[in-house]
């Protein structure tokens, strides 16, 4: 029964993620909001709903390492997804569709991740109503960053089709309603995907081991993978890049807000030391992405090298987790 529910949730999640990409693509083409902002608010947030359920549940059951492991694992896998999409659509050279929005979103994500590493290191005991000051500042940084992204003028506003204003408004309103319904559905099936994936890990004897952790990471990140592929196929690579970067940003918001539900201490002061390495690898991955977003290259081999470097970094982190020298 568990395997049946897992299969159903996978199929449902894929189909809903495809719809989400189409709705977000329609909104991005008919509003003045750009791909990175839409990725951060709409597509990135919607495809990260399974992470919300997993992290908040882990907070309620007093498991801080599951919260941070879920967020770091998801963000690492998201950048791996970007590398995969870059190789899968190599001829399209998706990074040629980069914008200032993408660069700022990536820099913001890097800044918040560096701050996260700093917070893990100092393990501050300063709090407000039981919520760590480090978590509060993480949320403030996320909100301020989104405000900046929302004020960046789009670079492709002229591509919008000329439609009667009333018809366009009605069309967008209907799409937003469908988008919200799809968000609710993906939260249901995404949660089922996570729970059944965890059950399978236990049934097969994997438990919370290396493979078990990666099974959950892949299943919770499945919506991001599908939405990115669909966005590129729809001719909107900018939305695909924005979805990955936006999802990483949103996951950091989930991490900070999880401290609200964690009542056994301060979240970032309660996790094990082995998370430091994954956070450091995530920072390096972000630097690689920023390097690509800053450069104006049209050479296909360089795109390949970038993806391969991200793949190598992901494997290095995976091997560290497999042969983790720290007790946890």
Coordinates of C-alpha atoms in Angstrom, one line a residue:
X1 CA 0.0 0.0 0.0
X2 CA 2.9 2.3 0.8
X3 CA 4.5 1.8 -2.6
X4 CA 1.1 2.4 -4.3
X5 CA 0.6 5.7 -2.4
X6 CA 4.2 6.7 -3.2
X7 CA 3.7 6.1 -6.9
X8 CA 0.4 8.0 -6.9
X9 CA 1.9 10.9 -5.1
X10 CA 4.9 11.0 -7.5
X11 CA 2.6 11.1 -10.6
X12 CA 0.3 13.7 -9.0
X13 CA 3.2 15.9 -7.9
X14 CA 4.7 15.8 -11.4
X15 CA 1.4 16.7 -13.1
X16 CA 0.7 19.5 -10.6
X17 CA 4.2 20.9 -10.9
X18 CA 3.7 21.0 -14.7
X19 CA 0.6 23.0 -14.2
X20 CA 2.3 25.3 -11.8
X21 CA 5.0 26.1 -14.3
X22 CA 2.4 26.9 -17.0
X23 CA 0.5 29.2 -14.7
X24 CA 3.6 31.0 -13.5
X25 CA 4.8 31.3 -17.1
X26 CA 1.4 32.9 -18.0
X27 CA 1.6 35.3 -15.1
X28 CA 5.2 36.3 -15.9
X29 CA 4.3 37.1 -19.5
X30 CA 1.3 39.2 -18.6
X31 CA 2.6 41.2 -15.6
X32 CA 5.5 43.5 -15.0
X33 CA 7.0 41.1 -12.5
X34 CA 10.2 39.4 -13.6
X35 CA 11.3 35.8 -13.6
X36 CA 13.5 35.9 -10.4
X37 CA 10.8 37.6 -8.4
X38 CA 8.1 35.3 -9.6
X39 CA 10.4 32.4 -9.0
X40 CA 11.0 33.5 -5.4
X41 CA 7.3 34.3 -4.6
X42 CA 5.3 32.0 -6.8
X43 CA 7.0 29.0 -8.4
X44 CA 9.8 28.7 -5.9
X45 CA 7.5 29.0 -2.9
X46 CA 4.9 26.6 -4.3
X47 CA 7.3 23.9 -5.2
X48 CA 8.8 24.2 -1.7
X49 CA 5.6 23.5 0.1
X50 CA 6.7 19.9 1.0
X51 CA 9.7 21.3 2.7
X52 CA 7.4 23.5 4.8
X53 CA 5.4 20.5 6.1
X54 CA 8.5 18.4 6.7
X55 CA 10.4 21.2 8.6
X56 CA 7.4 22.4 10.7
X57 CA 6.6 18.8 11.6
X58 CA 10.2 18.2 12.6
X59 CA 10.1 21.3 14.7
X60 CA 7.0 20.1 16.6
X61 CA 8.5 16.7 17.3
X62 CA 11.7 18.4 18.5
X63 CA 14.1 17.2 15.7
X64 CA 16.3 20.2 14.8
X65 CA 18.8 18.2 12.7
X66 CA 16.0 17.0 10.5
X67 CA 14.9 20.6 9.9
X68 CA 18.4 21.9 8.9
X69 CA 19.2 18.7 7.0
X70 CA 16.0 19.0 5.0
X71 CA 16.7 22.6 4.1
X72 CA 20.4 22.2 3.2
X73 CA 19.7 19.0 1.3
X74 CA 16.9 20.6 -0.7
X75 CA 19.0 23.7 -1.5
X76 CA 22.0 21.5 -2.6
X77 CA 19.7 19.4 -4.8
X78 CA 18.1 22.5 -6.3
X79 CA 21.4 23.8 -7.5
X80 CA 22.2 20.3 -8.8
X81 CA 18.9 20.5 -10.7
X82 CA 20.0 23.8 -12.2
X83 CA 23.2 22.1 -13.3
X84 CA 21.2 19.2 -14.8
X85 CA 18.9 21.5 -16.6
X86 CA 21.9 23.3 -18.1
X87 CA 23.2 20.1 -19.5
X88 CA 19.9 18.7 -20.5
X89 CA 19.1 21.8 -22.6
X90 CA 22.7 22.5 -23.5
X91 CA 21.9 23.8 -27.0
X92 CA 19.5 26.3 -25.5
X93 CA 22.3 27.6 -23.2
X94 CA 19.8 28.6 -20.6
X95 CA 22.3 30.9 -18.8
X96 CA 22.1 33.3 -21.8
X97 CA 18.6 34.2 -20.4
X98 CA 20.0 35.3 -17.1
X99 CA 18.9 38.7 -15.8
X100 CA 19.8 41.2 -13.1
X101 CA 17.0 39.6 -11.0
X102 CA 18.7 36.2 -11.1
X103 CA 22.1 37.7 -10.0
X104 CA 20.6 39.7 -7.1
X105 CA 18.5 36.6 -6.0
X106 CA 21.7 34.5 -6.1
X107 CA 23.7 37.1 -4.1
X108 CA 20.9 37.3 -1.6
X109 CA 20.8 33.5 -1.2
X110 CA 24.6 33.5 -0.8
X111 CA 24.5 36.3 1.8
X112 CA 21.8 34.4 3.9
X113 CA 23.7 31.1 3.6
X114 CA 26.9 32.7 4.8
X115 CA 25.0 34.3 7.7
X116 CA 23.6 30.8 8.4
X117 CA 27.1 29.4 8.6
X118 CA 28.0 32.2 11.0
X119 CA 25.0 31.6 13.1
X120 CA 25.8 27.9 13.3
X121 CA 29.3 28.7 14.4
X122 CA 28.5 31.3 17.2
X123 CA 25.4 29.5 18.5
X124 CA 23.9 32.6 20.0
X125 CA 21.7 32.3 23.0
X126 CA 20.0 35.7 22.4
X127 CA 16.3 35.2 21.7
X128 CA 12.9 37.0 21.6
X129 CA 9.9 35.1 23.0
X130 CA 11.8 31.8 22.5
X131 CA 12.8 32.6 18.9
X132 CA 16.5 32.9 18.3
X133 CA 17.8 36.3 17.2
X134 CA 19.7 34.6 14.4
X135 CA 16.5 33.1 13.0
X136 CA 14.7 36.5 13.3
X137 CA 17.5 38.2 11.3
X138 CA 17.3 35.4 8.7
X139 CA 13.6 36.2 8.2
X140 CA 14.3 39.9 8.1
X141 CA 17.0 39.4 5.5
X142 CA 14.7 37.3 3.4
X143 CA 11.9 39.9 3.5
X144 CA 14.2 42.8 2.7
X145 CA 15.7 40.8 -0.2
X146 CA 12.3 40.1 -1.7
X147 CA 11.4 43.8 -1.4
X148 CA 14.6 44.6 -3.4
X149 CA 13.7 42.0 -6.0
X150 CA 10.2 43.3 -6.4
X151 CA 11.6 46.8 -7.2
X152 CA 14.0 45.6 -10.0
X153 CA 12.5 46.6 -13.4
X154 CA 12.1 43.7 -15.8
X155 CA 14.3 43.5 -18.8
X156 CA 11.7 42.0 -21.1
X157 CA 8.6 44.0 -20.5
X158 CA 8.3 44.7 -24.2
X159 CA 7.6 41.1 -25.0
X160 CA 4.2 41.2 -23.4
X161 CA 1.4 40.6 -25.9
X162 CA -0.9 43.4 -26.7
X163 CA -4.3 42.4 -25.2
X164 CA -7.3 44.3 -24.1
X165 CA -6.7 45.4 -20.5
X166 CA -9.9 43.9 -19.2
X167 CA -9.4 40.6 -20.9
X168 CA -5.8 40.4 -19.7
X169 CA -6.9 41.2 -16.1
X170 CA -9.6 38.4 -16.2
X171 CA -7.1 36.0 -17.6
X172 CA -4.5 36.7 -14.9
X173 CA -7.2 36.5 -12.2
X174 CA -8.3 33.1 -13.4
X175 CA -4.7 31.9 -13.6
X176 CA -3.9 33.0 -10.1
X177 CA -7.0 31.1 -8.7
X178 CA -5.8 27.9 -10.5
X179 CA -2.3 28.5 -9.2
X180 CA -3.5 28.7 -5.6
X181 CA -5.6 25.5 -6.0
X182 CA -2.5 23.8 -7.5
X183 CA -0.5 25.0 -4.5
X184 CA -2.9 23.4 -2.1
X185 CA -2.9 20.1 -4.1
X186 CA 0.9 20.0 -4.3
X187 CA 1.1 20.5 -0.6
X188 CA -1.2 17.5 0.0
X189 CA 0.6 15.2 -2.5
X190 CA 4.0 16.6 -1.7
X191 CA 3.5 15.8 2.0
X192 CA 2.2 12.3 1.1
X193 CA 5.3 11.9 -1.1
X194 CA 7.6 12.8 1.9
X195 CA 5.8 10.5 4.4
X196 CA 5.6 7.5 2.0
X197 CA 9.2 8.0 1.0
X198 CA 10.2 8.0 4.6
X199 CA 8.2 4.8 5.2
X200 CA 9.9 3.1 2.2
X201 CA 13.2 4.0 3.7
X202 CA 12.3 2.3 7.0
X203 CA 10.7 -0.7 5.3
X204 CA 13.8 -1.3 3.1
X205 CA 16.1 -1.0 6.1
X206 CA 17.5 2.3 5.1
X207 CA 16.0 4.3 7.9
X208 CA 17.7 7.6 8.5
X209 CA 20.9 6.5 6.8
X210 CA 22.7 8.2 3.9
X211 CA 20.5 6.6 1.2
X212 CA 17.3 7.3 3.2
X213 CA 18.1 10.9 3.6
X214 CA 18.7 11.3 -0.1
X215 CA 15.5 9.5 -1.0
X216 CA 13.6 12.2 1.0
X217 CA 15.7 14.9 -0.6
X218 CA 14.9 13.8 -4.1
X219 CA 11.2 13.3 -3.4
X220 CA 10.7 16.7 -1.8
X221 CA 12.6 18.4 -4.6
X222 CA 10.8 16.6 -7.4
X223 CA 8.4 19.6 -8.0
X224 CA 11.4 21.9 -8.6
X225 CA 12.9 19.5 -11.2
X226 CA 9.7 19.1 -13.1
X227 CA 8.8 22.8 -13.0
X228 CA 12.2 23.8 -14.3
X229 CA 12.0 21.4 -17.2
X230 CA 8.5 22.5 -18.1
X231 CA 9.5 26.2 -17.9
X232 CA 12.4 25.7 -20.3
X233 CA 10.1 23.7 -22.7
X234 CA 7.6 26.6 -22.6
X235 CA 10.4 28.9 -23.8
X236 CA 10.9 30.6 -20.4
X237 CA 14.4 29.6 -19.2
X238 CA 14.4 32.8 -17.1
X239 CA 11.5 31.4 -15.0
X240 CA 13.4 28.1 -14.6
X241 CA 16.5 29.8 -13.2
X242 CA 14.3 32.0 -11.0
X243 CA 12.4 29.0 -9.7
X244 CA 15.6 27.3 -8.5
X245 CA 17.1 30.5 -6.9
X246 CA 13.7 31.4 -5.5
X247 CA 13.1 28.0 -4.0
X248 CA 16.5 28.2 -2.2
X249 CA 15.5 31.6 -0.8
X250 CA 12.1 30.4 0.3
X251 CA 13.7 27.4 2.0
X252 CA 15.8 29.7 4.1
X253 CA 12.6 31.5 5.1
X254 CA 11.2 28.0 6.1
X255 CA 14.3 27.4 8.2
X256 CA 14.0 30.7 10.0
X257 CA 10.3 30.4 10.6
X258 CA 10.7 26.8 11.9
X259 CA 12.2 28.3 15.0
X260 CA 8.8 29.6 15.9
X261 CA 7.5 26.0 16.2
X262 CA 10.6 24.6 17.8
X263 CA 10.1 24.8 21.6
X264 CA 13.0 22.8 22.9
X265 CA 15.5 25.6 22.7
X266 CA 17.0 27.8 20.0
X267 CA 17.0 26.1 16.6
X268 CA 20.4 27.0 15.2
X269 CA 22.0 26.4 18.6
X270 CA 20.6 22.8 18.8
X271 CA 22.0 21.2 15.6
X272 CA 25.0 19.0 15.2
X273 CA 28.4 20.1 13.9
X274 CA 28.3 17.9 10.7
X275 CA 25.9 20.4 9.1
X276 CA 28.8 22.9 8.8
X277 CA 30.3 21.1 5.9
X278 CA 27.1 21.0 3.8
X279 CA 26.5 24.7 4.5
X280 CA 30.1 25.4 3.3
X281 CA 29.6 23.4 0.1
X282 CA 26.3 25.2 -0.5
X283 CA 28.2 28.5 -0.3
X284 CA 30.7 27.4 -2.9
X285 CA 27.9 26.2 -5.2
X286 CA 26.3 29.7 -4.9
X287 CA 29.7 31.3 -5.8
X288 CA 29.9 29.1 -8.9
X289 CA 26.3 30.2 -10.0
X290 CA 27.1 33.8 -9.3
X291 CA 30.3 33.5 -11.4
X292 CA 28.2 32.2 -14.3
X293 CA 25.6 35.0 -13.9
X294 CA 28.3 37.6 -14.0
X295 CA 30.1 36.4 -17.1
X296 CA 29.0 36.9 -20.7
X297 CA 30.0 33.6 -22.3
X298 CA 28.5 31.9 -25.3
X299 CA 30.9 29.0 -25.4
X300 CA 29.1 25.7 -24.8
X301 CA 32.1 23.9 -23.1
X302 CA 32.2 26.5 -20.3
X303 CA 28.6 25.8 -19.6
X304 CA 29.5 22.1 -19.3
X305 CA 32.4 22.8 -16.9
X306 CA 30.1 24.8 -14.6
X307 CA 27.6 22.0 -14.4
X308 CA 30.3 19.4 -13.9
X309 CA 31.8 21.5 -11.0
X310 CA 28.4 21.6 -9.3
X311 CA 28.0 17.9 -9.8
X312 CA 31.5 17.3 -8.2
X313 CA 30.7 19.5 -5.2
X314 CA 27.4 17.6 -4.7
X315 CA 29.2 14.3 -4.8
X316 CA 31.9 15.6 -2.3
X317 CA 29.2 16.6 0.1
X318 CA 27.4 13.2 -0.4
X319 CA 30.6 11.3 0.4
X320 CA 31.2 13.4 3.5
X321 CA 27.7 12.5 4.7
X322 CA 28.3 8.9 3.9
X323 CA 31.6 8.8 5.8
X324 CA 30.7 11.4 8.4
X325 CA 33.4 11.6 11.0
X326 CA 31.3 13.4 13.5
X327 CA 28.8 11.7 15.7
X328 CA 25.2 12.7 15.3

